[in-house]
Short mmCIF file of C-alpha atoms in Angstrom, two decimals:
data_model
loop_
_atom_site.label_atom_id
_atom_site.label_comp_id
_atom_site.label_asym_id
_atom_site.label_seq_id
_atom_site.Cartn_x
_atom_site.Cartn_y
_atom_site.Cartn_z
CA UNK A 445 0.00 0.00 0.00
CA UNK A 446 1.50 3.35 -0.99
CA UNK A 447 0.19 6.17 1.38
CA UNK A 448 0.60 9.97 0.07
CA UNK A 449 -0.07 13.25 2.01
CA UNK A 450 0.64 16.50 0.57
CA UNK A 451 4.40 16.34 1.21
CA UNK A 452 4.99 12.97 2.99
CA UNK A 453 5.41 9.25 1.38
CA UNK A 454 4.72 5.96 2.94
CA UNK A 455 4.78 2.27 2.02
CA UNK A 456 3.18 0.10 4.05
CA UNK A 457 4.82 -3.44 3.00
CA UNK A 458 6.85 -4.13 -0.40
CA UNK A 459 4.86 -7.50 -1.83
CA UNK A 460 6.03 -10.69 -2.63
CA UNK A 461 9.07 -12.67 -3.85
CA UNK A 462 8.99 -14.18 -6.70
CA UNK A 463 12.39 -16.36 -7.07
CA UNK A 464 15.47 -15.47 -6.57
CA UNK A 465 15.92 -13.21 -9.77
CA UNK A 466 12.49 -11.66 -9.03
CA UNK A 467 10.41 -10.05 -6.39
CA UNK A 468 7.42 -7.25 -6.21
CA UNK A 469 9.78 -4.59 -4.73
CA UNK A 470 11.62 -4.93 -8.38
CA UNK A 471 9.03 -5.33 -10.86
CA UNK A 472 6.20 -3.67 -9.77
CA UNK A 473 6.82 -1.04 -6.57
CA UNK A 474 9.83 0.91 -7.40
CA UNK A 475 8.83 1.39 -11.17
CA UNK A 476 5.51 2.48 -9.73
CA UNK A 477 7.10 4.83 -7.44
CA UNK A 478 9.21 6.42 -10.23
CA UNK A 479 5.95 6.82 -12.22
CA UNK A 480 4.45 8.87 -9.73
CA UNK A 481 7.18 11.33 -8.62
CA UNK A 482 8.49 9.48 -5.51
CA UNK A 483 12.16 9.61 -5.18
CA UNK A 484 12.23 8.63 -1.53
CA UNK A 485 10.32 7.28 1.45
CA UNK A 486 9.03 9.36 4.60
CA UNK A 487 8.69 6.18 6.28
CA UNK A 488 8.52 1.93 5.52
CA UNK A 489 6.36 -0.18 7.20
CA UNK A 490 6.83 -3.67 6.64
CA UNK A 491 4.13 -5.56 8.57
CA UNK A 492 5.65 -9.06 9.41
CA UNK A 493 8.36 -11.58 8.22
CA UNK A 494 6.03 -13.44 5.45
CA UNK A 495 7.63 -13.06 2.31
CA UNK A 496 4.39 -12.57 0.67
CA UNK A 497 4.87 -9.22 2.59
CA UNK A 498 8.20 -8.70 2.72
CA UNK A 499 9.69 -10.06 -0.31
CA UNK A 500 10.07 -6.89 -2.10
CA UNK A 501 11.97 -4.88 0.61
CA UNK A 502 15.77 -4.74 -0.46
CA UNK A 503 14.63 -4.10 -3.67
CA UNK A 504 12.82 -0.88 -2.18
CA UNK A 505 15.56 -0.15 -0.04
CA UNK A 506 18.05 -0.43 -2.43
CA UNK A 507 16.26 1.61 -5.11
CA UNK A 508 15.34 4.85 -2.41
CA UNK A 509 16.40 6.39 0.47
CA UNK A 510 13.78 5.60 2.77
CA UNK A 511 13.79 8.16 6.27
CA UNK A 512 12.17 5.53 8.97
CA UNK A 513 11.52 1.83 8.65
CA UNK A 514 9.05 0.09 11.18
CA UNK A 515 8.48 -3.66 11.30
CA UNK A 516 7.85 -6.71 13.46
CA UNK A 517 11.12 -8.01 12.16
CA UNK A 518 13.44 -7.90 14.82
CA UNK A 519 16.48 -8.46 13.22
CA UNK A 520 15.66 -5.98 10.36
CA UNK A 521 17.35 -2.22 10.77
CA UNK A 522 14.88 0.57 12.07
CA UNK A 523 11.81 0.47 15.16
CA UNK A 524 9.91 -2.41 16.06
CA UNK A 525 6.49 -1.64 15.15
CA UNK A 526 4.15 -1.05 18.69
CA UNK A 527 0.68 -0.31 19.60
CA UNK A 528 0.50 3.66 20.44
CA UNK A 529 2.94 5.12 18.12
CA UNK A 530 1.58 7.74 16.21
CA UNK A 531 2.40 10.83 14.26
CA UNK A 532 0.59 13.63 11.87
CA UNK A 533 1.82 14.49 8.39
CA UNK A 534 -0.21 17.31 6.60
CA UNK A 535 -3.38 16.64 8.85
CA UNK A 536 -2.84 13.54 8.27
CA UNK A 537 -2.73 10.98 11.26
CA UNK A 538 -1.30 7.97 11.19
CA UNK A 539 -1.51 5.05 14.31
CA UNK A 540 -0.28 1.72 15.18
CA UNK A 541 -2.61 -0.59 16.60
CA UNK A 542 -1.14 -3.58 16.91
CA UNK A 543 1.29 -5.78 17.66
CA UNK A 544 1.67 -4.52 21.69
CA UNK A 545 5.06 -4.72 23.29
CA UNK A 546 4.04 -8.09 24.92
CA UNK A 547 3.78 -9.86 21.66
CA UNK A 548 7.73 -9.35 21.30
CA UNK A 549 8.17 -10.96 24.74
CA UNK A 550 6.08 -13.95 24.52
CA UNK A 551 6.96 -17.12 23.28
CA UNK A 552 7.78 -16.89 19.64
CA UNK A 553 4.52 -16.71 17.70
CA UNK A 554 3.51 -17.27 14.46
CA UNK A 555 4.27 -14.12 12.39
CA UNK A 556 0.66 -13.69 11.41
CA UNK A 557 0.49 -12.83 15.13
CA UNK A 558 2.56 -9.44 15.06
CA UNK A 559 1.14 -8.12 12.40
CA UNK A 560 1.68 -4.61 12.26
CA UNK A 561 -1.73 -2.88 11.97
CA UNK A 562 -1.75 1.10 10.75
CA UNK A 563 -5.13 3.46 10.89
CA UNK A 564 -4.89 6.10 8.64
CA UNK A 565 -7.24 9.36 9.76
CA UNK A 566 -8.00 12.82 8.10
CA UNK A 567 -11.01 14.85 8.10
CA UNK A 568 -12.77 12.73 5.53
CA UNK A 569 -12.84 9.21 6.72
CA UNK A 570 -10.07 6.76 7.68
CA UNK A 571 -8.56 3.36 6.22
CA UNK A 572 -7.59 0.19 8.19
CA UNK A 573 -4.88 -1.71 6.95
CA UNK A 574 -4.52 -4.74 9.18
CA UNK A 575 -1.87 -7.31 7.07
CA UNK A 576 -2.66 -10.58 8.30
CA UNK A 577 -3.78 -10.28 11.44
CA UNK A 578 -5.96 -13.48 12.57
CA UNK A 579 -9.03 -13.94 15.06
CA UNK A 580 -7.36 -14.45 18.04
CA UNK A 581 -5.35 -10.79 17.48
CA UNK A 582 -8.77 -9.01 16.26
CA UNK A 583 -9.81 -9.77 19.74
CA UNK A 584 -6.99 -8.29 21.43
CA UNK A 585 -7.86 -5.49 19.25
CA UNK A 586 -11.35 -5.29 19.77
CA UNK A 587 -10.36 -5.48 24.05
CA UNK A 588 -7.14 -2.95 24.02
CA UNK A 589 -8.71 -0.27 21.38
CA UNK A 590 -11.38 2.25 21.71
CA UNK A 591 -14.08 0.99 19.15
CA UNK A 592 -13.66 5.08 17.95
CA UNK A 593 -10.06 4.15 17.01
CA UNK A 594 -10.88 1.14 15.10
CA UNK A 595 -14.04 2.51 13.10
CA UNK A 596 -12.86 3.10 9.62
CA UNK A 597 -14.93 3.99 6.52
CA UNK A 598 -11.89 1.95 4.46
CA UNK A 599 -11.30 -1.80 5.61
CA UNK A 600 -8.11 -3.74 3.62
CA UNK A 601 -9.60 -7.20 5.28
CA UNK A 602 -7.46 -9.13 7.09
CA UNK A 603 -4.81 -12.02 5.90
CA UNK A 604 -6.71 -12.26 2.32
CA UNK A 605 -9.94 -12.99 3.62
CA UNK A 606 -8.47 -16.54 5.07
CA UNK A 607 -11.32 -18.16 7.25
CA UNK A 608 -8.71 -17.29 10.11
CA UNK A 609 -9.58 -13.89 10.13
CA UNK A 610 -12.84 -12.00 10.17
CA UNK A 611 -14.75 -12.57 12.78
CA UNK A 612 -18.21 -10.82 12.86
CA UNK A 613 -17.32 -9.07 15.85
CA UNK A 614 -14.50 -7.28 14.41
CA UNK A 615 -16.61 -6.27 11.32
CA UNK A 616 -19.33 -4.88 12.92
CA UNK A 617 -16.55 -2.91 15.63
CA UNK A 618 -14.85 -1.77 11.93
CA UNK A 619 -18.13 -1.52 10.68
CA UNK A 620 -16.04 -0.33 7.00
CA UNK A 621 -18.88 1.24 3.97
CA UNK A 622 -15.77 -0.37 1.38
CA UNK A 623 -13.78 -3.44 2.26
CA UNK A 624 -10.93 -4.35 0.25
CA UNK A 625 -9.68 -8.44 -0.62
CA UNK A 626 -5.94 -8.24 -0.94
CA UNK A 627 -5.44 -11.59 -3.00
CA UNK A 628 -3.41 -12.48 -6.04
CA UNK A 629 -5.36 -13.89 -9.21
CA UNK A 630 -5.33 -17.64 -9.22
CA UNK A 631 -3.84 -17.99 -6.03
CA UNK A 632 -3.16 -21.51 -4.68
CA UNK A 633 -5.40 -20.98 -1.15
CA UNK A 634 -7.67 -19.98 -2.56
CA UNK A 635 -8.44 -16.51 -0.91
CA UNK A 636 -10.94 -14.93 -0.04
CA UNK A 637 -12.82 -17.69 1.21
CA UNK A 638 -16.58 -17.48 0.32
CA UNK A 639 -17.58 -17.79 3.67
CA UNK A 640 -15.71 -14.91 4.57
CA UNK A 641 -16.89 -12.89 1.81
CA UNK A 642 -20.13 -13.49 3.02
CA UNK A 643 -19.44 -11.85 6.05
CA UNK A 644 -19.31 -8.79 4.51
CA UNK A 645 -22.61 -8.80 2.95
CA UNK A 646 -23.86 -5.06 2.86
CA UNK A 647 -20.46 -3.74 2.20
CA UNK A 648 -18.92 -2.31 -1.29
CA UNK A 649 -16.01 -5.21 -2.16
CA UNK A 650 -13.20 -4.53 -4.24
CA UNK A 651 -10.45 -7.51 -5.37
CA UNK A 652 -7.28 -6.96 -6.50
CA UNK A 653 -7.61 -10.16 -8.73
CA UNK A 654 -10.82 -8.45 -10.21
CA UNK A 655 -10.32 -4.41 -9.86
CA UNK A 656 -6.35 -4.10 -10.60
CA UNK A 657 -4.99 -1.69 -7.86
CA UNK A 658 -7.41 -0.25 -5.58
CA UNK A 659 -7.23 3.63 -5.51
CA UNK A 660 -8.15 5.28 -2.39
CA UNK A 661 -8.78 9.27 -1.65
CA UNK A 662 -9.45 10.72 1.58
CA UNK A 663 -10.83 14.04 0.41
CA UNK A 664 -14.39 15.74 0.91
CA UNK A 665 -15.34 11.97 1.29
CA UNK A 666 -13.46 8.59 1.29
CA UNK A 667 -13.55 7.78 -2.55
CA UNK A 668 -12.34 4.15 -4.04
CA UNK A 669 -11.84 3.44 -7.33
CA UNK A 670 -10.16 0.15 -9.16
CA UNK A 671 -7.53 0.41 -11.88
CA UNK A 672 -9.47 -1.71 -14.48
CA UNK A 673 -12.38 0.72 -14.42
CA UNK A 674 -10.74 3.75 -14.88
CA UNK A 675 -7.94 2.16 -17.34
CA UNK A 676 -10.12 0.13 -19.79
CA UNK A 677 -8.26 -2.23 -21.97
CA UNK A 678 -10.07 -3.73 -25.24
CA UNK A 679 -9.09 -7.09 -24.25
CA UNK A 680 -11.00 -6.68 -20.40
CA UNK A 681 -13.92 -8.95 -20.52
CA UNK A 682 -12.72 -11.41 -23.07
#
């Protein structure tokens, strides 16, 4: 997810790797980037270890100077990701909601389970982006979070819409007007599952494997658009 203010740049995970030749940071982010007139990073969040997340981060790194990294990664250079940091670019807040400082001192968990989850807040609406968190860490949301602080007009559902995720509690706390499925075309779970989609009945769904990139804009109103719509190609539909 690429996050823009008026002067400020964030990217919140770098996508997957491919083989060893290949990865998303490579083919797809950093041209992406370049496209749009971003020469460096503000800040990098890379959510957790999974290289489905992660996979595309010395790619990005080597490609821009990037001025904070965050992750769940402890190993990796930069902060650890925790629950309370915040900060405000252009009006603009941003806030981590998850993984809490005890999740680094427990046992070691499955990386699902730290998760770094980011609100972002204006004027207009907010957006939820939540990675792959899974039921058992919604809850801890749902019990450490003000339900104000988790309400979000813009939902990016959690780990793909995997059956792990997504319990109706958490939807109606979110209780998100657009929710948006994360998943690669054709891929081998297969995500989202349809019982999860159905959770969401009443909602506005986008798909990356159907809509193309999902464009988001927090002005007057929160306003979502997919790539596929706006870029017709003659060949869509066939």
């Amino acid at each position: 997810v690429v996050i823009r203010t008026a002067k400020h740049n964030l990217l919140y995970d770098a996508g997957p790797l491919y083989s060893a030749e290949s990865d998303a940071g490579q083919r797809i982010i950093v041209p992406y980037l370049h496209a749009i007139g971003v020469d460096r990073l503000d800040t990098l969040v890379v959510t957790h270890r999974d290289t489905d997340h992660s996979g595309g981060v010395p790619a990005v790194r080597e490609a821009l100077p990037i001025e904070r990294s965050l992750s769940s990664v402890a190993e990796w250079p930069g902060e650890p990701c925790l629950a309370g940091q915040s900060w405000t670019w252009d009006e603009v807040r941003f806030t981590i909601l998850h993984p809490p400082l005890a999740s680094y001192r427990e046992a070691p968990l499955k990386s699902n389970h730290l998760s770094c989850v980011l609100r972002v807040e204006n004027v207009a609406g907010s957006v939820l982006l939540t990675s792959d968190i899974e039921a058992i860490d919604e809850q801890q949301l749902l019990q450490s979070t003000h339900l104000e602080n988790l309400r979000s007009q813009v939902l990016v559902v959690p780990h793909h819409g995997s059956r792990s995720s997504s319990t109706a509690e958490f939807i109606r706390a979110v209780d998100a007007v657009e929710v948006i499925f994360p998943v690669g075309y054709r891929n081998r779970y297969p995500h989202p599952h349809p019982e999860i989609v159905d959770r969401y009945a009443g909602r506005r769904h986008w798909r990356t494997d159907h809509h193309g990139a999902v464009h988001i804009v927090l002005g007057d109103r929160a306003d979502v658009s997919g790539y596929r719509a706006r870029y017709r190609r003659y060949w869509h539909g066939q």
